[in-house]
């Protein structure tokens, strides 16, 4: 499983311009079963994505994000093993 931290590199006006395309990209990644959760940071300096897929699949999807394609965000990817989860997230637990 991966935690992806996005950090915006451009003014929020540029992020807002790309937002609709970014949301469509997110929806496609959820439809593929790659993303588990996502949302903006508070304060709005970027976002967080939790993903479950092979690393090469994640890297390919991140490269296709409109934010990445327009060089509007940097991505920090951290892999972890979800050894414990809350009820309802048992399918994401890893041995």
XYZ file of N, CA and C in Angstrom:
285
model
N 0.858 -1.164 0.000
C 0.000 0.000 0.000
C 0.902 1.223 0.000
N 0.402 2.326 -0.539
C 1.194 3.544 -0.672
C 0.421 4.762 -0.170
N 1.164 5.683 0.423
C 0.650 7.018 0.717
C 1.382 7.958 -0.227
N 0.625 8.722 -0.987
C 1.194 9.689 -1.921
C 0.859 11.077 -1.403
N 1.895 11.886 -1.211
C 1.718 13.265 -0.771
C 2.019 14.186 -1.945
N 1.006 14.916 -2.384
C 1.181 15.904 -3.450
C 1.459 17.253 -2.817
N 2.402 17.974 -3.374
C 2.709 19.334 -2.943
C 2.632 20.245 -4.157
N 1.744 21.239 -4.083
C 1.567 22.156 -5.205
C 2.809 23.002 -5.419
N 3.140 23.223 -6.694
C 4.299 24.029 -7.073
C 3.891 25.332 -7.752
N 2.611 25.501 -7.962
C 2.092 26.656 -8.689
C 1.004 27.328 -7.843
N 0.633 28.549 -8.183
C -0.448 29.223 -7.437
C -1.764 28.444 -7.526
N -2.612 28.623 -6.514
C -3.897 27.926 -6.476
C -4.778 28.249 -7.683
N -4.598 29.396 -8.301
C -5.381 29.713 -9.501
C -5.085 28.700 -10.608
N -3.836 28.265 -10.724
C -3.468 27.251 -11.718
C -4.011 25.877 -11.302
N -3.948 25.566 -10.016
C -4.513 24.304 -9.513
C -6.015 24.270 -9.794
N -6.697 25.368 -9.523
C -8.139 25.434 -9.773
C -8.454 25.226 -11.251
N -7.603 25.732 -12.138
C -7.801 25.579 -13.580
C -7.703 24.102 -13.980
N -6.850 23.349 -13.301
C -6.622 21.934 -13.613
C -7.511 20.983 -12.809
N -8.250 21.508 -11.849
C -8.979 20.685 -10.884
C -9.968 19.712 -11.521
N -10.756 20.171 -12.493
C -11.769 19.288 -13.093
C -11.110 18.090 -13.777
N -10.025 18.318 -14.494
C -9.312 17.221 -15.153
C -8.684 16.289 -14.118
N -8.165 16.858 -13.029
C -7.585 16.054 -11.952
C -8.649 15.152 -11.320
N -9.831 15.675 -11.095
C -10.917 14.887 -10.501
C -11.330 13.753 -11.432
N -11.379 14.002 -12.734
C -11.699 12.934 -13.681
C -10.623 11.850 -13.653
N -9.363 12.258 -13.533
C -8.259 11.311 -13.407
C -8.419 10.484 -12.125
N -8.746 11.138 -10.997
C -8.990 10.428 -9.743
C -10.099 9.397 -9.909
N -11.205 9.794 -10.513
C -12.339 8.881 -10.706
C -11.926 7.658 -11.504
N -11.112 7.842 -12.521
C -10.642 6.716 -13.330
C -9.768 5.778 -12.502
N -8.932 6.336 -11.643
C -8.069 5.507 -10.785
C -8.886 4.739 -9.759
N -9.946 5.362 -9.231
C -10.852 4.639 -8.328
C -11.574 3.520 -9.084
N -12.025 3.803 -10.305
C -12.736 2.800 -11.100
C -11.848 1.594 -11.403
N -10.537 1.821 -11.514
C -9.588 0.730 -11.751
C -9.254 -0.023 -10.469
N -9.725 0.474 -9.320
C -9.456 -0.177 -8.051
C -8.076 0.136 -7.478
N -7.459 1.191 -7.959
C -6.094 1.549 -7.536
C -6.107 2.420 -6.276
N -6.997 3.391 -6.215
C -7.028 4.330 -5.095
C -8.024 3.873 -4.041
N -7.640 4.064 -2.772
C -8.454 3.700 -1.621
C -9.098 4.942 -1.018
N -8.352 6.046 -0.977
C -8.845 7.305 -0.408
C -8.001 8.440 -0.965
N -8.580 9.644 -0.970
C -7.838 10.821 -1.420
C -8.531 12.073 -0.921
N -7.787 13.163 -0.915
C -8.368 14.437 -0.528
C -7.304 15.506 -0.381
N -7.760 16.764 -0.258
C -6.818 17.880 -0.136
C -6.207 17.960 1.256
N -5.016 18.524 1.304
C -4.396 18.823 2.598
C -5.059 20.069 3.165
N -4.928 20.221 4.456
C -5.433 21.397 5.149
C -4.283 21.998 5.934
N -3.763 23.150 5.607
C -4.218 24.074 4.571
C -3.963 23.514 3.174
N -4.554 24.124 2.189
C -4.560 23.627 0.814
C -3.214 23.861 0.128
N -2.266 23.000 0.450
C -0.924 23.068 -0.134
C -0.641 21.860 -1.020
N -1.625 20.963 -1.134
C -1.470 19.743 -1.914
C -2.558 18.770 -1.539
N -2.264 17.489 -1.682
C -3.253 16.472 -1.375
C -2.597 15.174 -0.936
N -3.440 14.245 -0.517
C -2.993 12.918 -0.089
C -3.803 11.877 -0.865
N -3.113 10.833 -1.308
C -3.758 9.698 -1.963
C -3.266 8.432 -1.266
N -4.179 7.523 -0.971
C -3.802 6.195 -0.491
C -4.125 5.230 -1.621
N -3.125 4.460 -2.024
C -3.267 3.572 -3.176
C -2.844 2.158 -2.823
N -3.461 1.200 -3.507
C -3.079 -0.197 -3.338
C -2.972 -0.811 -4.732
N -1.739 -1.010 -5.166
C -1.449 -1.569 -6.483
C 0.057 -1.770 -6.576
N 0.540 -2.414 -7.618
C 1.991 -2.494 -7.794
C 2.590 -1.096 -8.022
N 3.823 -0.907 -7.585
C 4.469 0.408 -7.673
C 4.532 0.913 -9.110
N 4.818 0.036 -10.062
C 4.937 0.503 -11.443
C 3.593 1.001 -11.983
N 2.501 0.400 -11.526
C 1.169 0.867 -11.921
C 0.917 2.244 -11.315
N 1.246 2.403 -10.035
C 1.066 3.695 -9.384
C 1.887 4.771 -10.088
N 3.140 4.490 -10.376
C 3.993 5.481 -11.038
C 3.418 5.898 -12.386
N 2.899 4.939 -13.139
C 2.303 5.260 -14.438
C 1.067 6.131 -14.278
N 0.233 5.804 -13.290
C -0.974 6.610 -13.069
C -0.630 8.018 -12.598
N 0.342 8.140 -11.689
C 0.729 9.468 -11.215
C 1.269 10.323 -12.358
N 2.002 9.721 -13.264
C 2.536 10.466 -14.412
C 1.425 10.991 -15.318
N 0.259 10.338 -15.283
C -0.871 10.747 -16.111
C -1.773 11.777 -15.438
N -1.509 12.113 -14.185
C -2.290 13.138 -13.472
C -2.085 14.481 -14.174
N -3.171 15.200 -14.462
C -3.012 16.515 -15.073
C -2.089 17.445 -14.279
N -2.076 17.319 -12.949
C -1.144 18.126 -12.154
C 0.300 17.795 -12.521
N 0.597 16.515 -12.718
C 1.958 16.104 -13.092
C 2.273 16.531 -14.520
N 1.330 16.340 -15.411
C 1.549 16.662 -16.817
C 1.804 18.146 -17.036
N 1.257 18.992 -16.157
C 1.464 20.446 -16.249
C 2.526 20.929 -15.270
N 3.246 19.980 -14.643
C 4.307 20.312 -13.689
C 3.796 21.223 -12.567
N 2.567 20.929 -12.105
C 1.931 21.753 -11.079
C 2.107 21.195 -9.671
N 2.584 19.941 -9.550
C 2.734 19.326 -8.225
C 3.921 18.374 -8.223
N 4.511 18.227 -7.048
C 5.512 17.195 -6.793
C 4.819 16.072 -6.035
N 5.330 14.850 -6.178
C 4.735 13.675 -5.561
C 5.776 12.967 -4.714
N 5.439 12.718 -3.454
C 6.279 11.914 -2.570
C 5.517 10.632 -2.274
N 6.105 9.491 -2.627
C 5.442 8.193 -2.475
C 6.118 7.431 -1.345
N 5.311 6.984 -0.382
C 5.796 6.180 0.736
C 5.046 4.856 0.734
N 5.795 3.763 0.689
C 5.173 2.443 0.760
C 5.113 1.997 2.215
N 4.017 1.327 2.590
C 3.913 0.770 3.941
C 3.080 -0.501 3.900
N 3.214 -1.297 4.933
C 2.421 -2.514 5.086
C 1.308 -2.237 6.088
N 0.076 -2.342 5.653
C -1.079 -2.112 6.519
C -1.310 -3.371 7.347
N -0.642 -3.467 8.463
C -0.754 -4.653 9.322
C -2.009 -4.621 10.186
N -2.487 -3.432 10.488
C -3.716 -3.290 11.273
C -4.628 -2.314 10.540
N -5.934 -2.605 10.572
C -6.928 -1.713 9.975
C -8.153 -1.650 10.880
N -8.963 -0.663 10.668
C -10.231 -0.557 11.372
C -11.240 -1.504 10.728
N -12.313 -1.791 11.436
C -13.366 -2.648 10.898
C -13.846 -2.073 9.567
N -14.047 -2.931 8.626
C -14.497 -2.487 7.312
C -13.359 -2.316 6.321
N -12.133 -2.268 6.808
C -10.971 -2.136 5.917
C -10.090 -3.393 5.948
N -10.670 -4.494 6.369
C -9.922 -5.742 6.466
C -9.303 -6.174 5.138
N -9.974 -5.863 4.022
C -9.453 -6.251 2.712
C -8.122 -5.584 2.385
N -7.787 -4.517 3.087
C -6.546 -3.782 2.814
C -5.405 -4.216 3.713
N -5.681 -5.095 4.667
C -4.650 -5.559 5.594
C -3.663 -6.455 4.851
N -2.378 -6.265 5.153
C -1.325 -7.043 4.502
C -0.600 -7.901 5.530
N -0.150 -9.053 5.100
C 0.567 -9.979 5.993
C 1.980 -9.516 6.240
